[in-house]
Tab-separated table of C-alpha atoms in Angstrom:
chain	number	residue	atom	x	y	z
A	538	MET	CA	24.571	20.866	16.970
A	539	THR	CA	21.790	19.284	18.942
A	540	GLU	CA	23.964	19.161	22.036
A	541	ALA	CA	23.647	22.934	22.310
A	542	LEU	CA	19.909	22.731	23.044
A	543	GLN	CA	17.934	22.290	26.253
A	544	PRO	CA	16.698	18.746	26.747
A	545	ALA	CA	13.314	17.976	25.182
A	546	PRO	CA	11.421	14.752	24.531
A	547	THR	CA	12.868	12.883	21.547
A	548	ALA	CA	11.108	11.072	18.743
A	549	ALA	CA	11.756	8.932	15.700
A	550	MET	CA	9.660	7.997	12.694
A	551	LEU	CA	9.493	4.680	10.891
A	552	ALA	CA	7.832	4.950	7.478
A	553	ILE	CA	6.884	1.536	6.128
A	554	GLY	CA	6.166	0.635	2.513
A	555	ASP	CA	7.693	-0.872	-0.627
A	556	GLU	CA	6.168	1.992	-2.617
A	557	LEU	CA	8.308	4.579	-0.789
A	558	LEU	CA	11.505	2.731	-1.726
A	559	SER	CA	10.576	2.034	-5.350
A	560	GLY	CA	9.903	5.680	-6.087
A	561	ARG	CA	6.259	4.967	-6.877
A	562	THR	CA	5.027	7.119	-3.984
A	563	LYS	CA	6.653	10.246	-2.583
A	564	ASP	CA	6.341	10.227	1.174
A	565	ARG	CA	4.400	13.206	2.495
A	566	ASN	CA	4.168	12.224	6.147
A	567	ILE	CA	7.783	12.744	7.240
A	568	ALA	CA	7.803	16.484	6.593
A	569	HIS	CA	4.390	16.869	8.215
A	570	LEU	CA	5.447	15.010	11.350
A	571	ALA	CA	8.699	16.973	11.496
A	572	GLY	CA	6.923	20.319	11.399
A	573	VAL	CA	4.249	19.346	13.903
A	574	LEU	CA	6.729	17.892	16.408
A	575	THR	CA	8.932	20.977	16.209
A	576	LEU	CA	5.934	23.130	17.103
A	577	ALA	CA	5.119	20.774	19.969
A	578	GLY	CA	8.631	21.038	21.423
A	579	ILE	CA	9.524	17.421	20.615
A	580	ASP	CA	12.840	16.716	18.867
A	581	LEU	CA	12.571	14.447	15.821
A	582	LYS	CA	16.008	12.806	15.861
A	583	GLU	CA	15.861	10.092	13.224
A	584	VAL	CA	13.686	8.769	10.421
A	585	ARG	CA	13.910	5.364	8.806
A	586	ILE	CA	12.095	4.079	5.749
A	587	VAL	CA	11.867	0.308	5.337
A	588	ALA	CA	10.014	-2.057	3.004
A	589	ASP	CA	6.965	-4.179	3.849
A	590	ASP	CA	9.384	-6.745	5.191
A	591	GLU	CA	8.762	-8.215	8.626
A	592	ARG	CA	12.367	-8.569	9.689
A	593	ALA	CA	13.244	-5.056	8.557
A	594	ILE	CA	10.276	-3.552	10.413
A	595	ILE	CA	11.017	-5.427	13.639
A	596	GLU	CA	14.682	-4.551	13.631
A	597	ALA	CA	14.161	-0.868	12.906
A	598	LEU	CA	11.325	-0.551	15.399
A	599	ASN	CA	13.269	-2.174	18.212
A	600	ALA	CA	16.283	0.042	17.565
A	601	LEU	CA	14.173	3.200	17.550
A	602	ARG	CA	11.822	2.497	20.458
A	603	ASP	CA	14.773	1.667	22.634
A	604	ARG	CA	16.546	4.903	21.818
A	605	TYR	CA	13.852	7.593	21.653
A	606	ASP	CA	10.957	8.705	23.846
A	607	HIS	CA	8.349	8.282	21.112
A	608	VAL	CA	8.218	6.389	17.826
A	609	PHE	CA	5.665	7.138	15.106
A	610	THR	CA	5.097	4.638	12.306
A	611	SER	CA	3.233	5.158	9.038
A	612	GLY	CA	1.882	2.588	6.630
A	613	GLY	CA	1.046	-1.086	6.414
A	614	ILE	CA	-2.143	-1.173	8.504
A	615	GLY	CA	-4.680	-1.647	5.705
A	616	PRO	CA	-6.602	-4.833	4.836
A	617	THR	CA	-4.351	-6.415	2.202
A	618	HIS	CA	-1.725	-9.142	2.383
A	619	ASP	CA	1.111	-6.627	2.181
A	620	ASP	CA	-0.157	-4.799	5.284
A	621	ILE	CA	1.991	-6.512	7.898
A	622	THR	CA	2.782	-3.686	10.298
A	623	ALA	CA	0.472	-4.786	13.155
A	624	GLU	CA	1.920	-8.290	13.125
A	625	ALA	CA	5.504	-7.028	12.956
A	626	VAL	CA	4.922	-4.597	15.838
A	627	ALA	CA	3.435	-7.394	17.970
A	628	LYS	CA	6.506	-9.531	17.261
A	629	ALA	CA	8.842	-6.636	18.062
A	630	PHE	CA	7.182	-6.348	21.480
A	631	ALA	CA	6.955	-10.162	21.839
A	632	LEU	CA	3.198	-9.796	22.392
A	633	PRO	CA	0.360	-11.874	20.949
A	634	LEU	CA	-1.481	-10.374	17.969
A	635	ILE	CA	-5.186	-10.163	18.747
A	636	GLN	CA	-8.368	-8.868	17.142
A	637	HIS	CA	-8.926	-5.782	19.285
A	638	PRO	CA	-12.551	-5.992	20.526
A	639	GLU	CA	-13.269	-2.255	20.331
A	640	ALA	CA	-11.692	-2.047	16.851
A	641	MET	CA	-13.780	-5.044	15.695
A	642	ASP	CA	-16.872	-3.348	17.060
A	643	ARG	CA	-16.184	-0.018	15.338
A	644	LEU	CA	-15.457	-1.684	12.013
A	645	ALA	CA	-18.466	-4.031	12.234
A	646	ARG	CA	-20.809	-1.088	12.859
A	647	HIS	CA	-19.167	0.945	10.114
A	648	TYR	CA	-19.626	-1.728	7.453
A	649	ALA	CA	-23.108	-2.734	8.669
A	650	ALA	CA	-24.260	0.885	8.357
A	651	ARG	CA	-22.986	0.895	4.766
A	652	GLU	CA	-24.366	-2.573	3.983
A	653	LEU	CA	-20.873	-3.735	3.108
A	654	PRO	CA	-19.596	-7.191	4.044
A	655	PHE	CA	-17.184	-7.269	7.012
A	656	THR	CA	-14.725	-9.457	5.131
A	657	GLU	CA	-11.780	-11.332	6.580
A	658	ALA	CA	-9.547	-8.802	4.844
A	659	ARG	CA	-11.305	-5.932	6.612
A	660	MET	CA	-11.008	-7.748	9.935
A	661	ARG	CA	-7.231	-7.543	9.483
A	662	MET	CA	-7.567	-3.849	10.284
A	663	ALA	CA	-8.708	-4.707	13.835
A	664	ARG	CA	-5.488	-6.564	14.652
A	665	THR	CA	-3.255	-5.088	17.348
A	666	PRO	CA	-0.732	-6.394	19.839
A	667	GLU	CA	-2.448	-7.424	23.071
A	668	GLY	CA	-2.753	-4.417	25.398
A	669	ALA	CA	-2.679	-1.760	22.675
A	670	SER	CA	-4.953	1.263	22.924
A	671	LEU	CA	-6.631	2.589	19.796
A	672	ILE	CA	-5.901	5.790	17.894
A	673	ASP	CA	-9.102	7.210	16.404
A	674	ASN	CA	-9.438	7.485	12.654
A	675	PRO	CA	-12.065	10.132	11.890
A	676	VAL	CA	-11.499	9.703	8.142
A	677	SER	CA	-12.212	6.035	7.517
A	678	VAL	CA	-12.794	4.418	10.959
A	679	ALA	CA	-10.085	1.694	10.872
A	680	PRO	CA	-8.000	2.752	13.871
A	681	GLY	CA	-4.295	3.037	14.503
A	682	PHE	CA	-2.945	1.952	17.849
A	683	GLN	CA	-0.465	2.745	20.580
A	684	ILE	CA	1.620	0.126	22.306
A	685	GLY	CA	4.282	1.260	24.745
A	686	ASN	CA	6.006	4.302	23.263
A	687	VAL	CA	5.067	3.377	19.684
A	688	PHE	CA	2.226	5.020	17.742
A	689	VAL	CA	1.152	2.984	14.719
A	690	MET	CA	-0.623	5.077	12.108
A	691	ALA	CA	-1.864	4.897	8.528
A	692	GLY	CA	0.270	5.775	5.496
A	693	VAL	CA	-2.505	7.598	3.598
A	694	PRO	CA	-1.564	11.228	4.338
A	695	SER	CA	-5.058	12.508	5.211
A	696	ILE	CA	-5.451	9.698	7.757
A	697	PHE	CA	-1.898	10.034	9.100
A	698	VAL	CA	-2.523	13.727	9.759
A	699	ALA	CA	-5.871	13.064	11.468
A	700	MET	CA	-4.427	10.324	13.682
A	701	LEU	CA	-1.485	12.504	14.643
A	702	ASP	CA	-3.894	15.276	15.647
A	703	ASN	CA	-5.433	12.794	18.084
A	704	VAL	CA	-2.092	11.630	19.477
A	705	LEU	CA	-0.219	14.904	19.949
A	706	PRO	CA	-2.328	16.430	22.765
A	707	THR	CA	-1.612	13.293	24.833
A	708	LEU	CA	2.178	13.800	24.709
A	709	PRO	CA	4.147	15.963	27.110
A	710	GLY	CA	6.001	18.526	24.997
A	711	GLY	CA	9.196	20.231	25.962
A	712	PRO	CA	9.706	23.971	25.846
A	713	VAL	CA	8.870	24.939	22.296
A	714	MET	CA	11.777	25.539	19.971
A	715	GLU	CA	11.790	29.060	18.594
A	716	SER	CA	13.580	30.071	15.469
A	717	ALA	CA	14.691	33.192	13.677
A	718	SER	CA	15.638	33.419	10.048
A	719	VAL	CA	18.140	35.847	8.527
A	720	ALA	CA	18.333	36.254	4.758
A	721	CYS	CA	21.927	36.528	3.618
A	722	PRO	CA	22.916	37.600	0.106
A	723	PHE	CA	26.262	35.799	0.354
A	724	GLY	CA	27.107	32.194	-0.355
A	725	GLU	CA	28.203	29.694	2.249
A	726	GLY	CA	31.813	29.944	1.149
A	727	ASP	CA	31.885	33.621	2.131
A	728	ILE	CA	30.151	33.282	5.478
A	729	GLY	CA	31.409	29.905	6.677
A	730	GLY	CA	34.311	31.305	8.701
A	731	PRO	CA	32.548	34.132	10.588
A	732	LEU	CA	29.389	32.042	11.068
A	733	SER	CA	31.394	29.307	12.702
A	734	GLN	CA	32.763	31.894	15.176
A	735	ILE	CA	29.236	33.046	16.038
A	736	GLN	CA	28.131	29.463	16.625
A	737	LYS	CA	31.036	28.961	19.033
A	738	GLN	CA	30.156	32.155	20.915
A	739	HIS	CA	26.463	31.185	21.228
A	740	PRO	CA	26.370	27.566	22.379
A	741	ALA	CA	22.699	27.681	23.488
A	742	VAL	CA	21.488	28.093	19.908
A	743	ALA	CA	21.815	25.943	16.815
A	744	ILE	CA	22.679	27.875	13.667
A	745	GLY	CA	21.886	26.224	10.363
A	746	SER	CA	22.880	27.535	6.987
A	747	TYR	CA	20.757	26.692	3.963
A	748	PRO	CA	22.124	27.537	0.551
A	749	ARG	CA	19.937	28.649	-2.306
A	750	PHE	CA	21.160	28.444	-5.834
A	751	ASP	CA	19.361	30.372	-8.554
A	752	GLY	CA	21.415	28.833	-11.369
A	753	GLN	CA	23.930	31.687	-11.268
A	754	ARG	CA	24.961	32.295	-7.698
A	755	TYR	CA	24.372	31.253	-4.145
A	756	SER	CA	22.623	33.070	-1.371
A	757	THR	CA	21.945	31.659	2.072
A	758	GLU	CA	19.170	31.476	4.597
A	759	LEU	CA	20.551	31.426	8.119
A	760	VAL	CA	18.258	29.816	10.647
A	761	ILE	CA	18.901	30.185	14.369
A	762	ARG	CA	17.022	27.857	16.699
A	763	SER	CA	16.811	27.688	20.453
A	764	ARG	CA	14.458	26.953	23.312
A	765	ASP	CA	15.888	30.010	25.092
A	766	ALA	CA	14.367	33.244	23.723
A	767	GLN	CA	17.137	35.449	25.109
A	768	ALA	CA	19.897	33.320	23.657
A	769	LEU	CA	18.041	33.327	20.345
A	770	ALA	CA	17.811	37.136	20.303
A	771	GLY	CA	21.526	37.498	21.088
A	772	ALA	CA	22.618	35.114	18.348
A	773	ARG	CA	20.265	36.711	15.846
A	774	GLU	CA	21.785	40.111	16.529
A	775	ALA	CA	25.270	38.706	15.974
A	776	VAL	CA	24.264	37.074	12.690
A	777	GLU	CA	22.564	40.238	11.434
A	778	ALA	CA	25.636	42.270	12.346
A	779	MET	CA	27.820	39.828	10.401
A	780	VAL	CA	25.639	40.135	7.286
A	781	ALA	CA	25.551	43.951	7.567
A	782	GLU	CA	29.327	44.107	7.934
A	783	MET	CA	29.879	41.917	4.887
A	784	ALA	CA	27.394	43.966	2.851
A	785	ALA	CA	29.210	47.185	3.800
A	786	LYS	CA	32.507	45.695	2.632
A	787	SER	CA	31.290	44.300	-0.697
B	491	MET	CA	7.661	-9.654	-0.471
B	492	THR	CA	11.163	-8.963	-1.574
B	493	GLU	CA	12.131	-12.602	-1.103
B	494	ALA	CA	10.018	-13.454	-4.165
B	495	LEU	CA	12.327	-11.509	-6.473
B	496	GLN	CA	15.532	-12.393	-8.275
B	497	PRO	CA	18.610	-11.131	-6.461
B	498	ALA	CA	19.760	-7.655	-7.426
B	499	PRO	CA	22.332	-5.253	-5.994
B	500	THR	CA	21.032	-3.575	-2.847
B	501	ALA	CA	21.334	0.018	-1.732
B	502	ALA	CA	20.551	2.333	1.158
B	503	MET	CA	20.343	6.078	1.455
B	504	LEU	CA	21.446	8.263	4.343
B	505	ALA	CA	19.992	11.781	4.173
B	506	ILE	CA	21.812	14.146	6.514
B	507	GLY	CA	20.551	17.473	7.836
B	508	ASP	CA	18.865	19.156	10.804
B	509	GLU	CA	16.563	20.953	8.375
B	510	LEU	CA	15.010	17.667	7.204
B	511	LEU	CA	14.090	16.724	10.772
B	512	SER	CA	12.778	20.146	11.819
B	513	GLY	CA	10.312	20.309	8.952
B	514	ARG	CA	12.052	23.354	7.499
B	515	THR	CA	13.020	21.533	4.302
B	516	LYS	CA	11.102	18.795	2.564
B	517	ASP	CA	13.534	16.205	1.262
B	518	ARG	CA	13.369	15.803	-2.507
B	519	ASN	CA	16.315	13.471	-3.006
B	520	ILE	CA	14.928	10.250	-1.537
B	521	ALA	CA	12.127	9.891	-4.084
B	522	HIS	CA	14.510	10.777	-6.916
B	523	LEU	CA	17.080	8.197	-5.855
B	524	ALA	CA	14.345	5.581	-5.368
B	525	GLY	CA	13.008	6.049	-8.886
B	526	VAL	CA	16.422	6.116	-10.533
B	527	LEU	CA	17.684	3.010	-8.700
B	528	THR	CA	14.531	1.072	-9.578
B	529	LEU	CA	15.135	1.838	-13.255
B	530	ALA	CA	18.771	0.749	-12.873
B	531	GLY	CA	17.785	-2.600	-11.383
B	532	ILE	CA	19.176	-1.771	-7.934
B	533	ASP	CA	16.985	-2.427	-4.878
B	534	LEU	CA	16.734	0.500	-2.453
B	535	LYS	CA	16.155	-1.360	0.815
B	536	GLU	CA	16.361	1.280	3.506
B	537	VAL	CA	16.559	5.037	4.010
B	538	ARG	CA	17.640	6.835	7.136
B	539	ILE	CA	17.469	10.542	7.902
B	540	VAL	CA	19.724	11.831	10.668
B	541	ALA	CA	20.704	15.256	12.001
B	542	ASP	CA	24.038	17.058	11.468
B	543	ASP	CA	25.325	15.079	14.423
B	544	GLU	CA	28.631	13.265	14.101
B	545	ARG	CA	27.771	10.264	16.230
B	546	ALA	CA	24.410	9.771	14.493
B	547	ILE	CA	26.016	9.951	11.045
B	548	ILE	CA	28.805	7.518	11.908
B	549	GLU	CA	26.484	4.996	13.483
B	550	ALA	CA	23.944	5.046	10.666
B	551	LEU	CA	26.627	4.938	7.975
B	552	ASN	CA	28.424	1.982	9.502
B	553	ALA	CA	25.155	0.055	9.889
B	554	LEU	CA	24.171	0.708	6.284
B	555	ARG	CA	27.504	0.214	4.516
B	556	ASP	CA	27.945	-3.091	6.254
B	557	ARG	CA	24.532	-4.338	5.183
B	558	TYR	CA	24.013	-3.098	1.622
B	559	ASP	CA	26.006	-3.128	-1.607
B	560	HIS	CA	25.870	0.650	-2.055
B	561	VAL	CA	25.154	3.581	0.252
B	562	PHE	CA	24.249	7.046	-1.036
B	563	THR	CA	24.417	10.029	1.294
B	564	SER	CA	22.991	13.512	0.765
B	565	GLY	CA	23.818	16.713	2.586
B	566	GLY	CA	26.430	18.218	4.836
B	567	ILE	CA	29.285	18.739	2.352
B	568	GLY	CA	29.125	22.530	2.018
B	569	PRO	CA	31.550	25.077	3.489
B	570	THR	CA	29.883	25.959	6.807
B	571	HIS	CA	30.455	24.735	10.348
B	572	ASP	CA	27.363	22.503	10.244
B	573	ASP	CA	28.695	20.639	7.199
B	574	ILE	CA	30.341	17.732	8.979
B	575	THR	CA	29.619	14.825	6.653
B	576	ALA	CA	33.155	14.434	5.227
B	577	GLU	CA	34.675	14.304	8.687
B	578	ALA	CA	32.048	11.868	9.968
B	579	VAL	CA	32.535	9.577	6.952
B	580	ALA	CA	36.307	9.567	7.492
B	581	LYS	CA	35.771	8.607	11.123
B	582	ALA	CA	33.277	5.894	10.169
B	583	PHE	CA	35.959	4.363	7.918
B	584	ALA	CA	38.712	5.076	10.486
B	585	LEU	CA	40.615	6.974	7.792
B	586	PRO	CA	42.441	10.311	8.038
B	587	LEU	CA	40.564	13.339	6.713
B	588	ILE	CA	42.667	15.080	4.062
B	589	GLN	CA	42.395	18.001	1.690
B	590	HIS	CA	41.986	16.079	-1.566
B	591	PRO	CA	44.601	17.544	-3.979
B	592	GLU	CA	42.435	17.319	-7.102
B	593	ALA	CA	39.452	18.838	-5.260
B	594	MET	CA	41.672	21.674	-3.969
B	595	ASP	CA	42.902	22.247	-7.505
B	596	ARG	CA	39.417	22.354	-9.014
B	597	LEU	CA	38.116	24.722	-6.348
B	598	ALA	CA	41.174	27.000	-6.488
B	599	ARG	CA	40.817	27.361	-10.257
B	600	HIS	CA	37.069	27.925	-9.946
B	601	TYR	CA	37.409	30.772	-7.450
B	602	ALA	CA	40.433	32.290	-9.177
B	603	ALA	CA	38.489	32.468	-12.447
B	604	ARG	CA	35.703	34.309	-10.636
B	605	GLU	CA	38.094	36.519	-8.643
B	606	LEU	CA	36.618	35.193	-5.407
B	607	PRO	CA	38.779	34.435	-2.360
B	608	PHE	CA	39.479	30.749	-1.755
B	609	THR	CA	38.538	31.029	1.914
B	610	GLU	CA	39.204	28.489	4.630
B	611	ALA	CA	35.466	27.797	4.651
B	612	ARG	CA	35.573	27.007	0.925
B	613	MET	CA	38.584	24.756	1.442
B	614	ARG	CA	36.371	22.637	3.714
B	615	MET	CA	34.671	21.454	0.532
B	616	ALA	CA	37.901	19.747	-0.584
B	617	ARG	CA	38.027	17.506	2.476
B	618	THR	CA	37.669	13.760	1.924
B	619	PRO	CA	38.786	10.614	3.663
B	620	GLU	CA	42.217	9.531	2.409
B	621	GLY	CA	41.846	7.349	-0.681
B	622	ALA	CA	38.486	8.742	-1.773
B	623	SER	CA	37.784	9.342	-5.453
B	624	LEU	CA	35.875	12.422	-6.515
B	625	ILE	CA	32.325	12.647	-7.870
B	626	ASP	CA	32.056	15.467	-10.388
B	627	ASN	CA	29.784	18.396	-9.669
B	628	PRO	CA	28.890	20.050	-12.987
B	629	VAL	CA	26.632	22.557	-11.221
B	630	SER	CA	28.936	24.286	-8.749
B	631	VAL	CA	32.316	22.477	-8.924
B	632	ALA	CA	32.669	21.395	-5.240
B	633	PRO	CA	32.835	17.622	-5.674
B	634	GLY	CA	31.245	14.734	-3.843
B	635	PHE	CA	33.332	11.637	-3.236
B	636	GLN	CA	33.291	7.874	-3.156
B	637	ILE	CA	35.000	5.860	-0.473
B	638	GLY	CA	34.466	2.111	-0.431
B	639	ASN	CA	30.818	1.434	-1.181
B	640	VAL	CA	29.700	4.869	0.004
B	641	PHE	CA	28.833	7.756	-2.339
B	642	VAL	CA	28.826	11.125	-0.585
B	643	MET	CA	26.761	13.719	-2.412
B	644	ALA	CA	25.286	17.185	-1.962
B	645	GLY	CA	21.896	17.863	-0.416
B	646	VAL	CA	20.913	20.636	-2.862
B	647	PRO	CA	18.591	18.695	-5.186
B	648	SER	CA	19.984	19.984	-8.500
B	649	ILE	CA	23.495	18.978	-7.436
B	650	PHE	CA	22.402	15.645	-5.943
B	651	VAL	CA	20.733	14.743	-9.241
B	652	ALA	CA	23.781	15.765	-11.277
B	653	MET	CA	26.190	13.817	-9.043
B	654	LEU	CA	23.975	10.751	-9.164
B	655	ASP	CA	23.960	10.926	-12.965
B	656	ASN	CA	27.748	10.653	-12.802
B	657	VAL	CA	27.732	7.762	-10.345
B	658	LEU	CA	25.041	5.488	-11.756
B	659	PRO	CA	26.771	4.428	-14.992
B	660	THR	CA	29.670	3.116	-12.886
B	661	LEU	CA	27.471	0.685	-10.925
B	662	PRO	CA	26.589	-2.814	-12.055
B	663	GLY	CA	22.775	-2.990	-12.202
B	664	GLY	CA	20.765	-6.127	-11.781
B	665	PRO	CA	18.054	-7.235	-14.170
B	666	VAL	CA	15.696	-4.285	-14.372
B	667	MET	CA	12.483	-4.566	-12.411
B	668	GLU	CA	9.426	-4.313	-14.618
B	669	SER	CA	6.048	-3.308	-13.345
B	670	ALA	CA	2.433	-3.343	-14.458
B	671	SER	CA	-0.355	-1.301	-12.959
B	672	VAL	CA	-4.025	-2.276	-12.794
B	673	ALA	CA	-6.642	0.304	-11.810
B	674	CYS	CA	-9.231	-1.209	-9.509
B	675	PRO	CA	-12.501	0.560	-8.628
B	676	PHE	CA	-12.818	-1.377	-5.350
B	677	GLY	CA	-11.319	-0.644	-1.960
B	678	GLU	CA	-8.691	-2.758	-0.259
B	679	GLY	CA	-11.282	-4.300	2.059
B	680	ASP	CA	-13.057	-5.849	-0.913
B	681	ILE	CA	-10.005	-7.139	-2.748
B	682	GLY	CA	-7.738	-8.110	0.167
B	683	GLY	CA	-8.837	-11.767	0.234
B	684	PRO	CA	-8.661	-12.619	-3.492
B	685	LEU	CA	-5.504	-10.522	-3.984
B	686	SER	CA	-3.743	-12.456	-1.252
B	687	GLN	CA	-4.599	-15.691	-3.116
B	688	ILE	CA	-3.128	-14.330	-6.349
B	689	GLN	CA	0.056	-13.289	-4.525
B	690	LYS	CA	0.420	-16.841	-3.175
B	691	GLN	CA	-0.079	-18.341	-6.649
B	692	HIS	CA	2.512	-16.004	-8.223
B	693	PRO	CA	5.563	-16.050	-5.949
B	694	ALA	CA	7.927	-14.554	-8.569
B	695	VAL	CA	6.111	-11.223	-8.487
B	696	ALA	CA	5.482	-8.680	-5.762
B	697	ILE	CA	1.945	-7.311	-5.725
B	698	GLY	CA	1.399	-4.010	-3.978
B	699	SER	CA	-1.936	-2.407	-3.327
B	700	TYR	CA	-2.173	1.372	-3.046
B	701	PRO	CA	-5.420	2.845	-1.791
B	702	ARG	CA	-6.800	6.118	-3.059
B	703	PHE	CA	-9.383	8.000	-1.095
B	704	ASP	CA	-11.342	10.774	-2.804
B	705	GLY	CA	-13.031	11.889	0.410
B	706	GLN	CA	-16.013	9.603	-0.224
B	707	ARG	CA	-14.772	6.152	-1.135
B	708	TYR	CA	-11.668	4.129	-1.767
B	709	SER	CA	-10.339	2.772	-4.997
B	710	THR	CA	-7.057	0.961	-5.429
B	711	GLU	CA	-4.093	0.890	-7.735
B	712	LEU	CA	-2.611	-2.567	-7.935
B	713	VAL	CA	1.053	-2.649	-8.898
B	714	ILE	CA	2.722	-5.889	-9.911
B	715	ARG	CA	6.522	-5.941	-10.012
B	716	SER	CA	8.975	-8.564	-11.133
B	717	ARG	CA	12.281	-9.062	-12.841
B	718	ASP	CA	10.698	-11.924	-14.835
B	719	ALA	CA	8.559	-10.612	-17.709
B	720	GLN	CA	6.641	-13.865	-18.138
B	721	ALA	CA	5.774	-14.087	-14.439
B	722	LEU	CA	4.698	-10.450	-14.552
B	723	ALA	CA	2.359	-11.069	-17.493
B	724	GLY	CA	0.783	-14.098	-15.788
B	725	ALA	CA	0.146	-12.256	-12.546
B	726	ARG	CA	-1.225	-9.243	-14.367
B	727	GLU	CA	-3.729	-11.442	-16.185
B	728	ALA	CA	-4.862	-12.950	-12.890
B	729	VAL	CA	-5.284	-9.511	-11.274
B	730	GLU	CA	-7.223	-8.163	-14.250
B	731	ALA	CA	-9.490	-11.229	-14.198
B	732	MET	CA	-10.133	-10.665	-10.482
B	733	VAL	CA	-11.134	-7.036	-11.058
B	734	ALA	CA	-13.368	-7.979	-14.021
B	735	GLU	CA	-15.081	-10.691	-11.994
B	736	MET	CA	-15.752	-8.323	-9.098
B	737	ALA	CA	-17.077	-5.661	-11.470
B	738	ALA	CA	-19.467	-8.183	-13.068
B	739	LYS	CA	-20.807	-9.110	-9.627
B	740	SER	CA	-21.271	-5.593	-8.290
């Protein structure tokens, strides 16, 4: 239904980590990014989850950065051997992997202040492709980075959220998507026909239908989305009239 | 690290739905599938989330079914206009979309027994590519289907889980992956170096390191995975010795 909407910047997410694919960790960053981008007027079009596998990361990243305005990655930028995101991103861009001077400086000061050794492992967290700019990490210092249209961020949710807060104000957003929600006491099987008619008559909105099942019967939440407030109001009226008419008949 | 492991059947998931990308709905099926496949000895290698957009579904499905042994989809098989998964899957396989006779029969009986009209919208739920076999839906009758190596299932979590329970026993699993977990009171920056050495010395296991941050300091959970119980035990011993040695020094 996306073709019904006004154009807006597009985005994709690449979540990286064996633990997401083994079921050990439930991802919490995808839903957060989705909500935040919607509010910012940026269309999240695709998400991919891949393992800590260099070839898989490179291939997915190149597909996504080619296709969408912005790509956000999560995970794989810590200090251990399985943190290979920075290296994979550098290879995807065919750029040398360097120790970013400003990142080295921030980390060195951070560990010196805590009288902790600045180990080789910790220095891994300063690696970026040449030419990257840093994304601040107010939680635990080790920065993310931006290279081209790709924003490389941590997988730990509190840090992912903080980094995203730093990135979002720098992005041009489209007109913000507005939405209206209509509760419908009928199941999708009852409303599918008339709802489809309303969608056809209101091409500037996207109407989604989300079934709820309480173990006995279905009800539906009908969500109408548009970047055009007038079109939204018109479609909402039509949907509400449909629900009222069905309720009167039943 | 996957190259260190014994070969096992591979799988991908394709989660379909605008609501997952707008932040309106948090996906719950990916983590469930990941956990269940791991127990079954099947490697989940990649997940993609796409919108209710025919071209996006077709493209992702064809990429995934070509690359992995099994593909599991969720979402888009209900009765409303935005449920376009069956049609997109048929197009991806270049097969005609039919009303599956057995699915029509099950649905007709279901609605007749409840004195509900078998509407055109409801008949949409009987659509499959020609040659598909049905996946039972013990929750609400409307079936999923299998075509080739693709299993098309509902997005409603209770139904997804039930359909998956019906599918899994039909798949050949590989040797089951076993895992051991070692709690480590040190952050990744402290253990990165020695852990990397242990990983190199134990190529038949995959060692993952998962940081925890309590707002003040990091600790780590170290997870060792292998399909070879003896290799797992050896690596676990080495990791525990590393943690004990660091604790003695600190």
